[in-house]
Amino acid sequence: MRHLKEIEKLAKENHEKVVAWRRNFHRHPELSFEEFDTSDYIAAALSDMGYQVRRNIGGTGIIADLQGAGQGAAIAFRADMDALPILEETGLPFESEKAGLMHGCGHDGHMAVLLGTALLLSQMKSELNGTIRFIFQPGEEANGGAKCVINDGGLKHPDIEGIFGLHMMPDLPCGTIGIKPGHLSATDDEFLIRVHGKSAHSSEPEMGVNAVVVASHVVTALDSILSSNVGPFQVATFSICQIQGGEAINVIPDTVEMKGMIRCVEKGDKMKIRARMQELVEHTARAFGGQGEVEFIPGFPSVNNDGMLTKLVIDAAEQVLEKKEDVYQIERPHLGSEDFAYYQEEIPGVMFMLGCAQEGQETGTLHSPILNINEDALLYGVEIFAAVAMSMCGK
């Protein structure tokens, strides 16, 4: 790529600013759809670069477009802005200033990388054609931010042809990425199971139907869900994570509630599990004299990377990173979920994992109170995004 040396030069020159952006975001985390100060900060930074900024996209979201010198493709890069309700325990000098809130999923790094990409590409504007859109999205953790951006026309005017995103990954060494075509993550559903019996005093159990007993048999029946309904080479999990029922030790309860998660790669597997759950819950409860019902709360679809765009990202990353071996081909999807998948239901897109492990010290895991990403990873994220942009829109 003939622009690679210029990308590397500008990324290094801008790196100190990118790190400062990340640290500011980290100090001032905000929850989903409450990213008001974050949005103001991003808008000001983009305005300083010369961008016309569109505010309040999907809530607190921001869009800025870079128009190249001539006609060309229209592509987008996305970063999520929200933090988590976690009490930080890193002890960093730029630790969260809001007790109980923390950027514990790397979104501070995502925003910094996207701002760094916007800055770098604005410095190379004369080498670009087409439109490059920068989407700063609210509410990824709240099950819907991407949909809100889409519904507000975030992929229109002009019609965006491809979208790219990254996710910080503390399990991968800094200076590497993980990527695969096809399914990268899971589709997930929350579920709520209600088991109804009949209350009675513990001295007269024959007068009631113990919902705890009924629920216990329902749990046992549901243990067969994966082994009997999902193929051995498919990826899926089923977990009951919460059970609540009863208020007194001498009263047979009439209701028990159970909550948990389904995670699958293929939507078809999820629908099979849903149907089988309803049958097992209803029939098992009835067999023990009670009633059962299931309520599903749909989660994100699976991140499903477009094959051609994945190859383009791999080619760009192999030029940016030191060795081709630093581009890890992920074998199996991970079972976390990501609302980037909503964009991919509309247009082709790619998400990759950006290695950010600290060398010689603990990095923490995603959603942990000690997560501390390696800030050198920000440089690689900016360079890869910029190289992808040049591959699609460069002269």
Short mmCIF file of C-alpha atoms in Angstrom, two decimals:
data_model
loop_
_atom_site.label_atom_id
_atom_site.label_comp_id
_atom_site.label_asym_id
_atom_site.label_seq_id
_atom_site.Cartn_x
_atom_site.Cartn_y
_atom_site.Cartn_z
CA MET A 1 0.00 0.00 0.00
CA ARG A 2 1.61 3.23 -1.14
CA HIS A 3 0.03 5.26 1.69
CA LEU A 4 1.28 3.00 4.48
CA LYS A 5 4.39 5.00 5.43
CA GLU A 6 2.36 8.20 5.69
CA ILE A 7 -0.25 6.44 7.82
CA GLU A 8 2.43 5.11 10.17
CA LYS A 9 4.11 8.53 10.41
CA LEU A 10 0.91 10.41 11.20
CA ALA A 11 -0.34 7.75 13.63
CA LYS A 12 2.87 8.04 15.65
CA GLU A 13 2.73 11.83 15.60
CA ASN A 14 -0.89 11.79 16.80
CA HIS A 15 -0.52 8.99 19.34
CA GLU A 16 0.00 11.19 22.39
CA LYS A 17 -3.25 12.99 21.61
CA VAL A 18 -5.09 9.68 21.12
CA VAL A 19 -3.87 8.45 24.51
CA ALA A 20 -5.03 11.71 26.14
CA TRP A 21 -8.46 11.25 24.60
CA ARG A 22 -8.68 7.71 25.94
CA ARG A 23 -7.68 8.81 29.44
CA ASN A 24 -10.24 11.59 29.46
CA PHE A 25 -12.97 9.14 28.45
CA HIS A 26 -11.78 6.76 31.15
CA ARG A 27 -11.97 9.44 33.83
CA HIS A 28 -15.51 10.42 32.88
CA PRO A 29 -17.57 7.28 32.15
CA GLU A 30 -21.29 7.54 31.45
CA LEU A 31 -23.95 4.84 31.24
CA SER A 32 -25.92 3.84 28.15
CA PHE A 33 -27.92 6.68 26.58
CA GLU A 34 -26.55 9.05 29.24
CA GLU A 35 -23.34 9.87 27.35
CA PHE A 36 -24.02 13.63 27.38
CA ASP A 37 -20.58 14.91 28.43
CA THR A 38 -18.89 12.25 26.31
CA SER A 39 -20.88 13.40 23.29
CA ASP A 40 -19.99 17.05 23.92
CA TYR A 41 -16.30 16.15 24.19
CA ILE A 42 -16.30 14.13 20.96
CA ALA A 43 -18.21 16.83 19.08
CA ALA A 44 -15.69 19.47 20.19
CA ALA A 45 -12.73 17.30 19.16
CA LEU A 46 -14.24 16.62 15.72
CA SER A 47 -15.09 20.30 15.23
CA ASP A 48 -11.47 21.19 16.00
CA MET A 49 -10.47 18.85 13.15
CA GLY A 50 -12.78 20.73 10.79
CA TYR A 51 -15.69 18.27 10.69
CA GLN A 52 -19.35 19.20 10.46
CA VAL A 53 -20.90 17.24 13.30
CA ARG A 54 -24.41 15.78 13.46
CA ARG A 55 -25.65 15.39 17.02
CA ASN A 56 -28.33 13.38 18.84
CA ILE A 57 -28.19 10.39 16.51
CA GLY A 58 -29.98 7.49 18.19
CA GLY A 59 -29.99 9.49 21.41
CA THR A 60 -26.58 10.90 22.31
CA GLY A 61 -24.81 9.61 19.20
CA ILE A 62 -22.63 11.58 16.80
CA ILE A 63 -21.94 11.28 13.09
CA ALA A 64 -19.24 13.08 11.13
CA ASP A 65 -18.44 12.59 7.44
CA LEU A 66 -15.16 13.07 5.61
CA GLN A 67 -15.78 13.91 1.96
CA GLY A 68 -12.93 12.92 -0.32
CA ALA A 69 -11.76 14.88 -3.32
CA GLY A 70 -13.74 12.82 -5.83
CA GLN A 71 -16.47 10.24 -6.22
CA GLY A 72 -16.00 6.88 -4.54
CA ALA A 73 -17.27 4.38 -2.01
CA ALA A 74 -19.20 5.34 1.11
CA ILE A 75 -17.98 3.47 4.19
CA ALA A 76 -18.31 3.86 7.95
CA PHE A 77 -16.33 3.17 11.11
CA ARG A 78 -18.11 2.77 14.43
CA ALA A 79 -17.18 3.17 18.11
CA ASP A 80 -19.46 2.68 21.12
CA MET A 81 -19.50 5.29 23.89
CA ASP A 82 -21.13 3.82 27.01
CA ALA A 83 -19.55 2.60 30.23
CA LEU A 84 -20.63 0.02 32.82
CA PRO A 85 -21.93 0.11 36.41
CA ILE A 86 -18.67 -1.24 37.84
CA LEU A 87 -16.61 0.09 40.76
CA GLU A 88 -13.11 0.51 39.34
CA GLU A 89 -10.16 -1.10 41.16
CA THR A 90 -7.24 -0.30 38.85
CA GLY A 91 -5.63 2.46 40.92
CA LEU A 92 -4.64 4.24 37.70
CA PRO A 93 -3.81 7.96 37.87
CA PHE A 94 -6.69 8.50 35.43
CA GLU A 95 -9.10 6.20 37.28
CA SER A 96 -12.82 6.85 36.96
CA GLU A 97 -13.94 9.96 38.82
CA LYS A 98 -17.51 8.60 39.06
CA ALA A 99 -17.87 6.05 41.84
CA GLY A 100 -19.53 2.88 40.61
CA LEU A 101 -19.04 3.65 36.91
CA MET A 102 -16.17 2.42 34.75
CA HIS A 103 -15.12 1.91 31.16
CA GLY A 104 -14.70 -1.79 31.85
CA CYS A 105 -15.29 -3.01 28.29
CA GLY A 106 -12.74 -0.97 26.35
CA HIS A 107 -15.17 1.54 24.88
CA ASP A 108 -12.86 4.36 25.99
CA GLY A 109 -10.26 2.83 23.68
CA HIS A 110 -12.78 2.39 20.87
CA MET A 111 -13.67 6.08 20.95
CA ALA A 112 -10.03 7.16 21.10
CA VAL A 113 -9.16 4.97 18.11
CA LEU A 114 -12.03 6.39 16.08
CA LEU A 115 -11.11 9.98 16.93
CA GLY A 116 -7.51 9.17 16.02
CA THR A 117 -8.67 7.71 12.71
CA ALA A 118 -10.79 10.79 12.00
CA LEU A 119 -7.79 13.04 12.71
CA LEU A 120 -5.37 11.03 10.59
CA LEU A 121 -7.69 10.75 7.60
CA SER A 122 -8.48 14.46 7.77
CA GLN A 123 -4.73 15.00 7.40
CA MET A 124 -4.76 12.80 4.28
CA LYS A 125 -8.01 14.09 2.82
CA SER A 126 -6.44 14.97 -0.54
CA GLU A 127 -5.60 11.27 -1.03
CA LEU A 128 -9.20 10.13 -0.58
CA ASN A 129 -12.30 9.74 -2.71
CA GLY A 130 -15.85 9.01 -1.62
CA THR A 131 -17.28 9.36 1.89
CA ILE A 132 -15.92 8.08 5.20
CA ARG A 133 -18.37 8.22 8.07
CA PHE A 134 -17.42 8.15 11.75
CA ILE A 135 -20.23 6.85 13.98
CA PHE A 136 -20.00 7.35 17.73
CA GLN A 137 -22.82 5.16 19.01
CA PRO A 138 -24.63 5.26 22.36
CA GLY A 139 -26.02 2.38 24.33
CA GLU A 140 -24.17 -0.74 23.16
CA GLU A 141 -24.48 -2.25 26.63
CA ALA A 142 -28.21 -1.44 26.80
CA ASN A 143 -29.40 -3.70 23.98
CA GLY A 144 -30.31 -1.24 21.30
CA GLY A 145 -27.92 1.63 20.55
CA ALA A 146 -27.01 0.43 17.08
CA LYS A 147 -30.68 -0.01 16.18
CA CYS A 148 -31.37 3.55 17.34
CA VAL A 149 -28.56 4.89 15.12
CA ILE A 150 -29.89 2.92 12.14
CA ASN A 151 -33.44 4.13 12.77
CA ASP A 152 -32.15 7.73 12.80
CA GLY A 153 -30.64 7.29 9.34
CA GLY A 154 -27.09 6.56 10.48
CA LEU A 155 -26.41 4.45 7.38
CA LYS A 156 -28.10 6.84 4.93
CA HIS A 157 -27.34 10.09 3.04
CA PRO A 158 -25.29 8.74 1.40
CA ASP A 159 -26.05 5.02 1.56
CA ILE A 160 -23.18 3.40 3.44
CA GLU A 161 -21.81 0.37 1.58
CA GLY A 162 -19.68 -1.20 4.30
CA ILE A 163 -19.02 -0.70 8.00
CA PHE A 164 -16.04 -1.57 10.23
CA GLY A 165 -15.60 -1.89 13.95
CA LEU A 166 -13.12 -3.26 16.46
CA HIS A 167 -13.27 -4.51 20.01
CA MET A 168 -10.48 -4.35 22.57
CA MET A 169 -9.46 -7.89 23.53
CA PRO A 170 -7.28 -8.30 26.65
CA ASP A 171 -6.83 -12.02 25.86
CA LEU A 172 -4.70 -11.15 22.79
CA PRO A 173 -1.18 -9.70 22.86
CA CYS A 174 -0.80 -6.05 21.98
CA GLY A 175 0.20 -5.70 18.34
CA THR A 176 -2.11 -8.50 17.16
CA ILE A 177 -5.69 -8.84 16.00
CA GLY A 178 -8.16 -11.70 15.95
CA ILE A 179 -10.54 -12.02 13.03
CA LYS A 180 -12.62 -14.52 11.09
CA PRO A 181 -15.11 -14.44 8.24
CA GLY A 182 -18.64 -15.44 9.12
CA HIS A 183 -19.90 -15.66 12.67
CA LEU A 184 -17.64 -13.94 15.21
CA SER A 185 -20.00 -13.72 18.20
CA ALA A 186 -23.21 -15.15 19.57
CA THR A 187 -26.84 -14.20 19.42
CA ASP A 188 -28.30 -14.12 22.91
CA ASP A 189 -31.69 -14.10 24.62
CA GLU A 190 -32.59 -13.55 28.24
CA PHE A 191 -35.41 -15.73 29.53
CA LEU A 192 -37.79 -15.64 32.47
CA ILE A 193 -39.52 -18.83 33.57
CA ARG A 194 -42.48 -18.61 35.92
CA VAL A 195 -43.68 -21.73 37.71
CA HIS A 196 -47.04 -21.52 39.46
CA GLY A 197 -48.23 -23.90 42.14
CA LYS A 198 -50.60 -23.50 45.08
CA SER A 199 -49.64 -22.06 48.44
CA ALA A 200 -50.23 -24.05 51.63
CA HIS A 201 -48.87 -24.34 55.16
CA SER A 202 -45.94 -26.73 55.52
CA SER A 203 -48.00 -28.75 58.00
CA GLU A 204 -50.53 -29.50 55.24
CA PRO A 205 -48.49 -30.05 52.04
CA GLU A 206 -51.27 -32.11 50.51
CA MET A 207 -53.37 -28.95 50.29
CA GLY A 208 -50.92 -27.19 47.99
CA VAL A 209 -48.58 -27.57 45.03
CA ASN A 210 -45.03 -26.69 45.99
CA ALA A 211 -43.69 -24.42 43.26
CA VAL A 212 -40.12 -25.04 44.47
CA VAL A 213 -40.49 -28.77 43.84
CA VAL A 214 -42.07 -28.16 40.45
CA ALA A 215 -39.29 -25.70 39.55
CA SER A 216 -36.66 -28.25 40.57
CA HIS A 217 -38.06 -30.78 38.12
CA VAL A 218 -38.24 -28.10 35.43
CA VAL A 219 -34.54 -27.33 35.94
CA THR A 220 -33.69 -31.02 35.62
CA ALA A 221 -35.77 -31.35 32.45
CA LEU A 222 -34.14 -28.27 30.91
CA ASP A 223 -30.71 -29.79 31.48
CA SER A 224 -31.31 -31.82 28.31
CA ILE A 225 -31.85 -28.77 26.11
CA LEU A 226 -28.43 -28.64 24.47
CA SER A 227 -27.64 -32.37 24.34
CA SER A 228 -30.96 -33.20 22.69
CA ASN A 229 -31.62 -30.20 20.46
CA VAL A 230 -28.31 -28.74 19.27
CA GLY A 231 -25.86 -30.62 17.08
CA PRO A 232 -22.53 -31.64 18.65
CA PHE A 233 -20.57 -29.37 16.29
CA GLN A 234 -22.77 -26.32 16.88
CA VAL A 235 -21.86 -23.64 19.43
CA ALA A 236 -24.46 -22.86 22.09
CA THR A 237 -24.88 -22.37 25.84
CA PHE A 238 -27.93 -22.51 28.07
CA SER A 239 -27.70 -21.25 31.65
CA ILE A 240 -30.22 -20.78 34.47
CA CYS A 241 -28.53 -18.13 36.58
CA GLN A 242 -31.16 -17.02 39.10
CA ILE A 243 -33.96 -18.70 41.05
CA GLN A 244 -36.32 -16.87 43.39
CA GLY A 245 -39.30 -18.23 45.30
CA GLY A 246 -40.78 -18.42 48.75
CA GLU A 247 -40.78 -15.96 51.64
CA ALA A 248 -41.18 -18.06 54.78
CA ILE A 249 -39.64 -21.34 55.89
CA ASN A 250 -43.02 -22.79 56.90
CA VAL A 251 -45.13 -21.78 53.89
CA ILE A 252 -45.20 -23.68 50.60
CA PRO A 253 -44.74 -21.03 47.90
CA ASP A 254 -47.10 -20.73 44.97
CA THR A 255 -44.65 -19.09 42.55
CA VAL A 256 -40.99 -19.48 41.57
CA GLU A 257 -39.17 -17.39 38.98
CA MET A 258 -36.03 -18.47 37.15
CA LYS A 259 -33.87 -16.30 34.89
CA GLY A 260 -30.99 -17.04 32.58
CA MET A 261 -29.45 -16.79 29.13
CA ILE A 262 -29.43 -18.62 25.82
CA ARG A 263 -26.39 -18.03 23.62
CA CYS A 264 -26.08 -19.49 20.11
CA VAL A 265 -24.22 -18.74 16.92
CA GLU A 266 -26.98 -19.80 14.54
CA LYS A 267 -30.38 -18.14 14.88
CA GLY A 268 -32.04 -21.43 13.92
CA ASP A 269 -30.56 -23.15 16.97
CA LYS A 270 -31.91 -20.39 19.19
CA MET A 271 -35.41 -20.80 17.81
CA LYS A 272 -35.25 -24.58 18.37
CA ILE A 273 -34.14 -24.06 21.96
CA ARG A 274 -36.92 -21.55 22.56
CA ALA A 275 -39.60 -23.93 21.28
CA ARG A 276 -38.24 -26.88 23.26
CA MET A 277 -38.00 -24.78 26.44
CA GLN A 278 -41.66 -23.85 26.22
CA GLU A 279 -42.68 -27.48 25.78
CA LEU A 280 -40.53 -28.74 28.67
CA VAL A 281 -41.56 -25.98 31.07
CA GLU A 282 -45.29 -26.29 30.35
CA HIS A 283 -45.47 -30.10 30.30
CA THR A 284 -43.15 -30.69 33.28
CA ALA A 285 -44.99 -28.19 35.44
CA ARG A 286 -48.34 -29.72 34.48
CA ALA A 287 -47.09 -33.22 35.31
CA PHE A 288 -46.41 -32.11 38.90
CA GLY A 289 -49.70 -30.27 39.31
CA GLY A 290 -48.53 -26.76 38.47
CA GLN A 291 -48.31 -24.42 35.53
CA GLY A 292 -45.30 -23.03 33.73
CA GLU A 293 -44.60 -20.25 31.24
CA VAL A 294 -41.55 -18.77 29.52
CA GLU A 295 -40.91 -15.18 28.48
CA PHE A 296 -38.01 -14.36 26.12
CA ILE A 297 -36.23 -11.01 25.92
CA PRO A 298 -34.41 -10.98 22.56
CA GLY A 299 -30.79 -9.92 22.55
CA PHE A 300 -28.40 -9.02 19.76
CA PRO A 301 -28.02 -11.03 16.55
CA SER A 302 -24.68 -12.71 15.85
CA VAL A 303 -21.84 -10.63 14.49
CA ASN A 304 -21.47 -12.09 11.00
CA ASN A 305 -18.42 -10.80 9.12
CA ASP A 306 -18.64 -10.32 5.36
CA GLY A 307 -16.10 -12.53 3.59
CA MET A 308 -14.77 -10.00 1.07
CA LEU A 309 -14.47 -7.18 3.61
CA THR A 310 -12.82 -9.54 6.09
CA LYS A 311 -10.12 -10.30 3.52
CA LEU A 312 -9.64 -6.57 2.99
CA VAL A 313 -9.15 -6.02 6.74
CA ILE A 314 -6.74 -8.95 6.95
CA ASP A 315 -4.69 -7.56 4.07
CA ALA A 316 -4.58 -4.10 5.68
CA ALA A 317 -3.67 -5.52 9.11
CA GLU A 318 -0.89 -7.70 7.70
CA GLN A 319 0.71 -4.58 6.22
CA VAL A 320 0.39 -2.59 9.45
CA LEU A 321 1.47 -5.24 11.95
CA GLU A 322 4.99 -6.56 12.22
CA LYS A 323 4.33 -10.13 11.08
CA LYS A 324 1.53 -11.91 9.23
CA GLU A 325 1.36 -14.23 12.23
CA ASP A 326 0.10 -11.25 14.27
CA VAL A 327 -3.21 -11.58 12.41
CA TYR A 328 -4.84 -14.47 14.25
CA GLN A 329 -7.49 -16.44 12.39
CA ILE A 330 -10.10 -17.12 15.09
CA GLU A 331 -11.38 -20.69 14.80
CA ARG A 332 -14.58 -20.51 16.80
CA PRO A 333 -16.99 -17.68 17.55
CA HIS A 334 -16.86 -16.29 21.06
CA LEU A 335 -20.16 -16.38 22.93
CA GLY A 336 -20.29 -12.76 23.98
CA SER A 337 -22.72 -10.53 22.11
CA GLU A 338 -22.27 -7.21 20.31
CA ASP A 339 -24.86 -4.89 18.82
CA PHE A 340 -22.54 -4.17 15.87
CA ALA A 341 -24.48 -7.13 14.44
CA TYR A 342 -27.46 -4.85 13.78
CA TYR A 343 -25.43 -2.88 11.24
CA GLN A 344 -24.49 -6.13 9.54
CA GLU A 345 -28.15 -7.00 9.12
CA GLU A 346 -28.40 -3.86 6.96
CA ILE A 347 -25.07 -3.74 5.09
CA PRO A 348 -21.84 -5.77 4.82
CA GLY A 349 -19.51 -5.23 7.75
CA VAL A 350 -16.53 -6.51 9.69
CA MET A 351 -15.60 -6.44 13.37
CA PHE A 352 -12.19 -7.59 14.56
CA MET A 353 -10.59 -8.07 17.97
CA LEU A 354 -7.71 -5.73 18.80
CA GLY A 355 -5.14 -7.24 21.17
CA CYS A 356 -4.51 -5.00 24.17
CA ALA A 357 -2.84 -7.20 26.80
CA GLN A 358 -0.31 -5.56 29.08
CA GLU A 359 3.15 -7.10 28.87
CA GLY A 360 4.40 -8.46 32.19
CA GLN A 361 1.39 -7.34 34.23
CA GLU A 362 -2.26 -8.18 34.65
CA THR A 363 -4.62 -6.60 32.14
CA GLY A 364 -7.90 -7.84 33.56
CA THR A 365 -10.80 -9.15 31.54
CA LEU A 366 -13.72 -7.43 29.84
CA HIS A 367 -16.33 -6.26 32.37
CA SER A 368 -13.87 -6.62 35.26
CA PRO A 369 -13.01 -3.83 37.75
CA ILE A 370 -9.28 -4.13 36.99
CA LEU A 371 -9.37 -3.89 33.18
CA ASN A 372 -6.47 -1.72 32.02
CA ILE A 373 -5.84 -1.88 28.28
CA ASN A 374 -2.39 -1.47 26.80
CA GLU A 375 -2.47 2.00 25.24
CA ASP A 376 0.00 0.96 22.54
CA ALA A 377 -2.94 -0.94 21.04
CA LEU A 378 -4.58 2.39 20.19
CA LEU A 379 -1.82 3.09 17.69
CA TYR A 380 -2.41 -0.21 15.88
CA GLY A 381 -6.17 0.36 15.86
CA VAL A 382 -5.79 3.77 14.22
CA GLU A 383 -3.33 2.44 11.64
CA ILE A 384 -5.53 -0.53 10.70
CA PHE A 385 -8.66 1.59 10.39
CA ALA A 386 -6.78 4.14 8.27
CA ALA A 387 -5.30 1.41 6.08
CA VAL A 388 -8.78 -0.06 5.54
CA ALA A 389 -10.09 3.40 4.58
CA MET A 390 -7.27 3.89 2.10
CA SER A 391 -7.87 0.44 0.61
CA MET A 392 -11.50 1.31 -0.10
CA CYS A 393 -11.37 5.05 -0.72
CA GLY A 394 -7.75 5.92 -1.49
CA LYS A 395 -6.80 7.39 -4.84
#
